[in-house]
Amino acid sequence: MKLSKYIILSLFNLFIFSITNAQIESNKGNNVHIEIYVNATLGNDSNNGDKGSPLKSLGEAAKKVNTLNGKGSINVILSEGLYALNETADFNPKNWNFSETSRLIITAEILPNDARWEPAKMPIIVSAMPFKIEKNNKNEIIGGSNYGILIQSSHTTIQGLRILGEPVHEIPKEGVLIRNYPIVWEGKDLYDLVVTQCLFLGNKFALPNHLGILANGTALDVNHCVFYGVKDAVVMWNRKSENSQLHHNLFLNMYGAAVWTWSTSNDFKFYNNVASNVNVFWVLDKDEKESFTIKNSLLVGYNSFVNKGGGPQDFGTISKANKIDFGQNFKMLKSGKLNIIEDQTNKKFLHIKDGTLGSEFGAGLFK
């Protein structure tokens, strides 16, 4: 019997469909690895996100992640370029399961320890979106806020990004504060956020970076980051943050506070950090419920060592100095400054010059 070409074509398509379905069935329950590429210069948000067909915006990458179903790792890979967020990049993958080894990773394509890396290759994240207006019970405007990158998932890593604030007049009048939160980790029962090798940059008047990382979860790990000119670096709040740590970070020229342990348990680890020219070094919760230990770190130049309470518009009041224990090899100088490299072509731009005070602690982007 001679089959027509139409029947042959139909049988062939049926065969391909069957094979594809079999592959889908065989992958059910197995971990997969997905890569989504983003390129601010060459990308297009109508693309599929493959390496040869990248998306343009981080917001669109977040939406793509949120539609996925399954389990395993998802890497969102950003090429160098300027990513202006006109809306919050909200990562909320409700139908995807991550683990400590199979993570959501938002990363630069080239990282600081790569031989090809240089400061200009860092993807730049800047917010350029409207603010949610806040009013008091008299219907008076008392402020406004927005989120840059919102993470509503456990087991997430953010790595290798240059993160700015938003060009806004931060204090338009007395009692009113307009603020941008570049990275916010918020949700129910969140566990395990790593922020590493990121450069947080701000300017009090031209580009306020109000608070680099606002975290509501347990097992927060911020390491090998540089906070330069921002108001506040890291705030742990709203729920008890156990098993958290900050290490190998540089806190430089900050007009707020380096670390806020509002809801942090006393197992918090703080080591190999260097801070210089900060307004307040550490802010505790208003009841001073916990004590903490600093190890192998340096503080040079500060107005207040440790405060309690505070909020978006203030830094609280002076706390008991004994709430912070001077552990092994912690050095503190009331005044002075570090030798910071300001040559933008130098790979160690905004790092401590080798062989000078503070360089021995290994704080900065390089692991």
Coordinates of C-alpha atoms in Angstrom, one line a residue:
M1 CA 0.0 0.0 0.0
K2 CA 1.4 3.4 -1.0
L3 CA 1.0 6.1 1.7
S4 CA 0.5 9.7 0.7
K5 CA 3.0 12.3 1.7
Y6 CA 0.4 13.9 3.9
I7 CA -0.1 10.6 5.9
I8 CA 3.7 10.2 6.2
L9 CA 4.1 13.8 7.4
S10 CA 1.3 13.3 10.0
L11 CA 2.9 10.1 11.3
F12 CA 6.3 11.8 11.5
N13 CA 4.8 14.7 13.5
L14 CA 3.0 12.2 15.8
F15 CA 6.3 10.4 16.4
I16 CA 8.1 13.7 17.3
F17 CA 5.2 14.6 19.6
S18 CA 5.4 11.3 21.3
I19 CA 9.2 11.5 21.8
T20 CA 8.8 15.1 23.3
N21 CA 6.1 14.0 25.7
A22 CA 8.2 11.0 26.8
Q23 CA 11.1 13.4 27.5
I24 CA 8.9 15.7 29.5
E25 CA 7.5 12.7 31.5
S26 CA 11.1 11.4 32.1
N27 CA 12.1 14.8 33.5
K28 CA 9.2 15.0 36.0
G29 CA 10.6 15.0 39.5
N30 CA 14.2 15.5 38.4
N31 CA 16.3 18.6 39.0
V32 CA 16.9 20.8 36.0
H33 CA 19.2 23.7 35.3
I34 CA 17.8 26.8 33.5
E35 CA 19.8 29.8 32.3
I36 CA 18.1 33.1 31.4
Y37 CA 20.3 35.7 29.7
V38 CA 19.8 39.4 29.9
N39 CA 21.6 42.1 27.9
A40 CA 20.7 45.7 28.4
T41 CA 22.3 46.7 25.0
L42 CA 21.5 43.9 22.7
G43 CA 18.5 42.2 24.3
N44 CA 14.8 42.5 23.6
D45 CA 12.1 41.6 26.1
S46 CA 10.2 39.7 23.4
N47 CA 13.2 37.3 23.1
N48 CA 13.2 33.9 24.7
G49 CA 16.1 34.5 27.1
D50 CA 18.6 32.1 25.5
K51 CA 22.2 33.1 25.2
G52 CA 21.8 34.0 21.6
S53 CA 18.4 35.7 22.2
P54 CA 18.7 37.6 25.5
L55 CA 16.1 39.6 27.3
K56 CA 16.6 43.3 27.8
S57 CA 15.4 44.0 31.3
L58 CA 15.8 42.4 34.7
G59 CA 12.1 42.9 35.3
E60 CA 11.2 40.8 32.4
A61 CA 13.6 38.1 33.6
A62 CA 11.8 38.1 36.9
K63 CA 8.5 37.6 35.2
K64 CA 9.9 34.7 33.2
V65 CA 11.3 33.0 36.3
N66 CA 7.9 33.4 38.0
T67 CA 6.1 31.5 35.3
L68 CA 8.3 28.4 35.6
N69 CA 7.2 25.1 37.2
G70 CA 9.5 22.4 38.6
K71 CA 12.6 22.2 40.7
G72 CA 16.4 22.7 40.3
S73 CA 18.6 25.8 39.6
I74 CA 17.8 28.9 37.7
N75 CA 20.6 31.3 36.7
V76 CA 19.7 34.8 35.5
I77 CA 22.9 36.0 33.8
L78 CA 23.4 39.7 33.2
S79 CA 25.9 41.1 30.6
E80 CA 27.7 44.4 31.3
G81 CA 25.5 47.4 30.8
L82 CA 23.1 49.8 32.4
Y83 CA 19.8 48.3 33.7
A84 CA 17.4 51.1 34.7
L85 CA 14.5 49.6 36.6
N86 CA 11.2 51.3 35.8
E87 CA 9.4 48.7 37.9
T88 CA 10.4 46.4 40.8
A89 CA 12.1 43.3 39.6
D90 CA 10.0 41.0 41.7
F91 CA 11.3 37.4 41.9
N92 CA 8.4 35.3 43.3
P93 CA 8.6 31.8 41.7
K94 CA 5.7 30.2 43.5
N95 CA 5.7 27.0 41.5
W96 CA 9.5 26.3 41.6
N97 CA 11.4 24.5 44.3
F98 CA 15.0 25.5 45.1
S99 CA 17.5 24.0 47.6
E100 CA 20.8 25.0 49.1
T101 CA 22.6 23.4 46.1
S102 CA 20.0 24.2 43.4
R103 CA 19.5 27.9 43.7
L104 CA 18.0 31.0 42.1
I105 CA 21.2 32.9 41.1
I106 CA 21.1 36.5 39.8
T107 CA 24.6 37.0 38.6
A108 CA 27.0 39.1 36.4
E109 CA 28.3 37.2 33.4
I110 CA 31.9 38.0 34.4
L111 CA 32.7 37.9 38.1
P112 CA 35.6 39.7 40.0
N113 CA 37.8 36.7 40.3
D114 CA 37.7 36.1 36.5
A115 CA 40.9 37.1 34.7
R116 CA 38.7 39.1 32.2
W117 CA 37.0 41.1 34.9
E118 CA 37.4 44.8 35.4
P119 CA 35.2 47.3 37.2
A120 CA 33.6 48.6 34.0
K121 CA 32.3 45.1 33.3
M122 CA 29.9 45.1 36.3
P123 CA 26.2 45.2 35.3
I124 CA 24.8 48.5 36.7
I125 CA 21.5 48.4 38.4
V126 CA 19.8 51.8 39.0
S127 CA 16.1 52.4 40.0
A128 CA 14.1 54.9 38.0
M129 CA 10.5 54.2 39.1
P130 CA 7.7 56.0 40.9
F131 CA 7.6 55.9 44.7
K132 CA 4.7 54.6 46.8
I133 CA 3.5 57.6 48.7
E134 CA 3.1 57.3 52.5
K135 CA 0.6 59.4 54.5
N136 CA -0.2 59.8 58.2
N137 CA -3.7 59.8 59.8
K138 CA -4.0 63.5 58.8
N139 CA -3.6 62.6 55.1
E140 CA -0.3 64.4 55.1
I141 CA 2.6 63.0 53.0
I142 CA 5.3 61.7 55.3
G143 CA 7.4 59.9 52.7
G144 CA 7.7 57.5 49.8
S145 CA 9.5 54.3 49.1
N146 CA 10.1 51.7 46.4
Y147 CA 12.0 48.4 45.9
G148 CA 14.6 47.7 43.2
I149 CA 15.1 43.9 43.3
L150 CA 12.5 42.1 45.5
I151 CA 13.3 38.5 46.4
Q152 CA 10.4 36.4 47.7
S153 CA 12.2 33.1 47.6
S154 CA 14.5 31.0 49.7
H155 CA 17.9 29.7 48.5
T156 CA 18.8 32.8 46.4
T157 CA 22.2 34.3 45.5
I158 CA 22.9 37.8 44.1
Q159 CA 26.4 38.1 42.8
G160 CA 28.7 40.5 41.0
L161 CA 26.4 43.5 40.4
R162 CA 27.0 47.2 40.8
I163 CA 24.0 48.5 42.6
L164 CA 23.0 52.2 42.7
G165 CA 20.1 54.0 44.4
E166 CA 17.7 56.4 42.6
P167 CA 18.2 60.0 41.6
V168 CA 15.7 61.7 43.9
H169 CA 15.6 64.5 46.5
E170 CA 15.7 62.3 49.6
I171 CA 14.4 64.9 52.1
P172 CA 12.1 67.3 50.3
K173 CA 10.9 68.9 53.5
E174 CA 11.1 68.4 57.3
G175 CA 9.6 65.0 58.3
V176 CA 9.4 63.7 54.8
L177 CA 11.8 61.0 53.5
I178 CA 11.9 59.6 50.0
R179 CA 13.9 56.3 49.9
N180 CA 14.9 53.5 47.5
Y181 CA 15.7 50.0 48.8
P182 CA 17.8 48.3 46.0
I183 CA 17.6 44.7 47.4
V184 CA 14.7 43.6 49.6
W185 CA 14.3 40.0 50.8
E186 CA 10.7 39.7 52.1
G187 CA 8.2 37.0 52.4
K188 CA 7.0 34.2 54.7
D189 CA 9.5 31.8 56.3
L190 CA 12.4 32.7 54.0
Y191 CA 15.7 31.0 54.4
D192 CA 19.2 31.4 52.8
L193 CA 20.0 34.6 50.9
V194 CA 23.6 35.2 49.8
V195 CA 24.6 38.6 48.5
T196 CA 28.2 38.4 47.4
Q197 CA 30.8 40.4 45.3
C198 CA 28.4 43.3 44.8
L199 CA 29.4 47.0 44.8
F200 CA 26.8 49.3 46.4
L201 CA 27.4 52.9 45.4
G202 CA 25.6 56.1 46.4
N203 CA 25.8 59.8 46.9
K204 CA 23.9 61.6 49.6
F205 CA 22.7 64.4 47.4
A206 CA 22.8 63.2 43.7
L207 CA 22.0 59.5 44.0
P208 CA 20.9 58.5 47.4
N209 CA 21.2 54.7 48.1
H210 CA 19.1 54.6 51.2
L211 CA 19.6 51.0 52.3
G212 CA 21.6 48.4 50.3
I213 CA 20.0 45.2 51.7
L214 CA 16.7 45.0 53.7
A215 CA 16.3 41.4 54.9
N216 CA 13.4 39.6 56.5
G217 CA 14.5 36.0 56.8
T218 CA 17.0 33.6 58.3
A219 CA 20.5 32.5 57.2
L220 CA 21.5 35.8 55.5
D221 CA 25.0 35.8 54.3
V222 CA 26.5 39.1 53.0
N223 CA 30.1 38.7 52.0
H224 CA 32.8 40.3 49.8
C225 CA 30.7 43.4 49.1
V226 CA 31.7 47.1 49.0
F227 CA 29.3 49.7 50.4
Y228 CA 30.5 53.2 49.3
G229 CA 28.7 56.4 50.0
V230 CA 25.4 54.7 50.9
K231 CA 23.3 55.6 53.9
D232 CA 22.8 52.2 55.5
A233 CA 24.3 48.9 54.4
V234 CA 22.4 46.0 55.8
V235 CA 19.3 45.8 58.0
M236 CA 17.9 42.6 59.5
W237 CA 14.3 43.2 60.6
N238 CA 10.7 42.0 61.2
R239 CA 11.5 38.4 62.2
K240 CA 14.3 36.7 64.1
S241 CA 17.3 36.2 61.8
E242 CA 19.2 33.2 63.0
N243 CA 22.3 31.7 61.4
S244 CA 23.2 35.0 59.7
Q245 CA 26.6 36.5 58.9
L246 CA 28.5 39.5 57.4
H247 CA 32.1 38.9 56.5
H248 CA 34.8 40.3 54.2
N249 CA 32.9 43.5 53.4
L250 CA 34.0 47.1 53.1
F251 CA 31.9 49.9 54.5
L252 CA 33.2 53.3 53.4
N253 CA 32.0 56.9 53.7
M254 CA 28.5 56.1 54.9
Y255 CA 26.1 58.8 56.2
G256 CA 24.0 56.2 58.1
A257 CA 24.9 52.9 59.8
A258 CA 26.9 49.9 58.6
V259 CA 24.8 47.2 60.2
W260 CA 21.4 47.0 61.9
T261 CA 20.7 43.9 64.0
W262 CA 17.1 44.8 64.9
S263 CA 15.9 41.2 64.8
T264 CA 19.1 39.2 64.8
S265 CA 19.9 36.3 67.1
N266 CA 23.2 36.3 69.1
D267 CA 24.7 33.6 66.8
F268 CA 25.2 36.3 64.2
K269 CA 28.8 36.3 62.9
F270 CA 30.7 39.5 62.0
Y271 CA 34.3 39.0 60.9
N272 CA 36.9 40.2 58.4
N273 CA 35.0 43.5 57.8
V274 CA 36.5 46.9 57.5
A275 CA 34.6 50.1 58.1
S276 CA 35.8 53.7 57.7
N277 CA 34.2 57.1 58.0
V278 CA 30.8 55.9 59.0
N279 CA 28.2 57.9 61.0
V280 CA 27.1 55.0 63.2
F281 CA 28.8 51.7 63.1
W282 CA 26.1 49.4 64.6
V283 CA 22.4 49.8 65.5
L284 CA 20.7 47.4 67.9
D285 CA 17.0 46.9 68.5
K286 CA 15.5 49.4 71.0
D287 CA 15.4 46.9 73.8
E288 CA 19.0 45.8 73.4
K289 CA 17.9 42.2 73.7
E290 CA 21.0 40.6 72.2
S291 CA 24.8 41.0 72.4
F292 CA 27.2 40.4 69.5
T293 CA 30.9 39.7 68.9
I294 CA 33.2 41.3 66.3
K295 CA 36.2 39.3 65.2
N296 CA 39.2 40.1 63.0
S297 CA 37.8 43.5 61.8
L298 CA 38.7 47.2 61.7
L299 CA 36.8 50.4 62.4
V300 CA 38.5 53.7 61.5
G301 CA 36.6 57.0 61.9
Y302 CA 33.0 57.1 63.3
N303 CA 30.6 59.4 65.1
S304 CA 28.8 56.7 67.2
F305 CA 30.0 53.2 67.9
V306 CA 26.7 51.5 68.8
N307 CA 23.1 52.8 69.0
K308 CA 19.7 51.3 69.8
G309 CA 16.3 51.8 68.2
G310 CA 16.1 54.2 65.2
G311 CA 14.3 53.9 61.9
P312 CA 14.3 55.2 58.4
Q313 CA 14.6 58.8 59.6
D314 CA 16.9 58.5 62.5
F315 CA 19.6 56.3 64.1
G316 CA 18.2 55.9 67.6
T317 CA 20.1 56.7 70.8
I318 CA 23.5 55.7 72.3
S319 CA 23.5 52.1 73.5
K320 CA 25.5 50.3 76.1
A321 CA 29.0 49.7 74.7
N322 CA 29.1 46.3 76.3
K323 CA 26.4 45.0 74.0
I324 CA 29.2 44.6 71.4
D325 CA 32.0 42.3 72.4
F326 CA 35.5 43.0 71.1
G327 CA 36.5 39.5 70.0
Q328 CA 39.8 38.4 68.6
N329 CA 41.8 40.9 66.6
F330 CA 39.3 43.8 66.5
K331 CA 40.9 47.2 66.0
M332 CA 39.0 50.5 66.5
L333 CA 40.3 54.0 65.9
K334 CA 38.0 57.0 66.6
S335 CA 39.6 59.0 63.8
G336 CA 41.7 58.4 60.8
K337 CA 41.2 57.1 57.2
L338 CA 42.2 54.3 54.9
N339 CA 44.2 54.5 51.7
I340 CA 41.4 53.8 49.1
I341 CA 42.2 53.4 45.4
E342 CA 40.2 55.9 43.4
D343 CA 41.7 55.1 40.0
Q344 CA 38.7 53.8 38.0
T345 CA 41.0 51.8 35.7
N346 CA 42.5 49.9 38.5
K347 CA 41.1 46.4 39.1
K348 CA 41.0 47.2 42.8
F349 CA 39.0 50.4 42.4
L350 CA 37.4 51.5 45.7
H351 CA 39.5 48.9 47.6
I352 CA 42.2 49.4 50.2
K353 CA 45.6 49.7 48.7
D354 CA 47.7 46.6 49.3
G355 CA 50.1 46.8 52.2
T356 CA 48.3 49.7 53.9
L357 CA 46.1 49.8 57.1
G358 CA 43.1 47.4 56.8
S359 CA 44.3 45.5 53.7
E360 CA 45.2 42.5 55.9
F361 CA 41.6 41.6 56.5
G362 CA 40.8 40.6 52.9
A363 CA 37.7 42.8 52.7
G364 CA 36.4 43.6 49.2
L365 CA 35.0 42.0 46.0
F366 CA 37.8 39.4 45.5
K367 CA 37.6 36.0 47.1

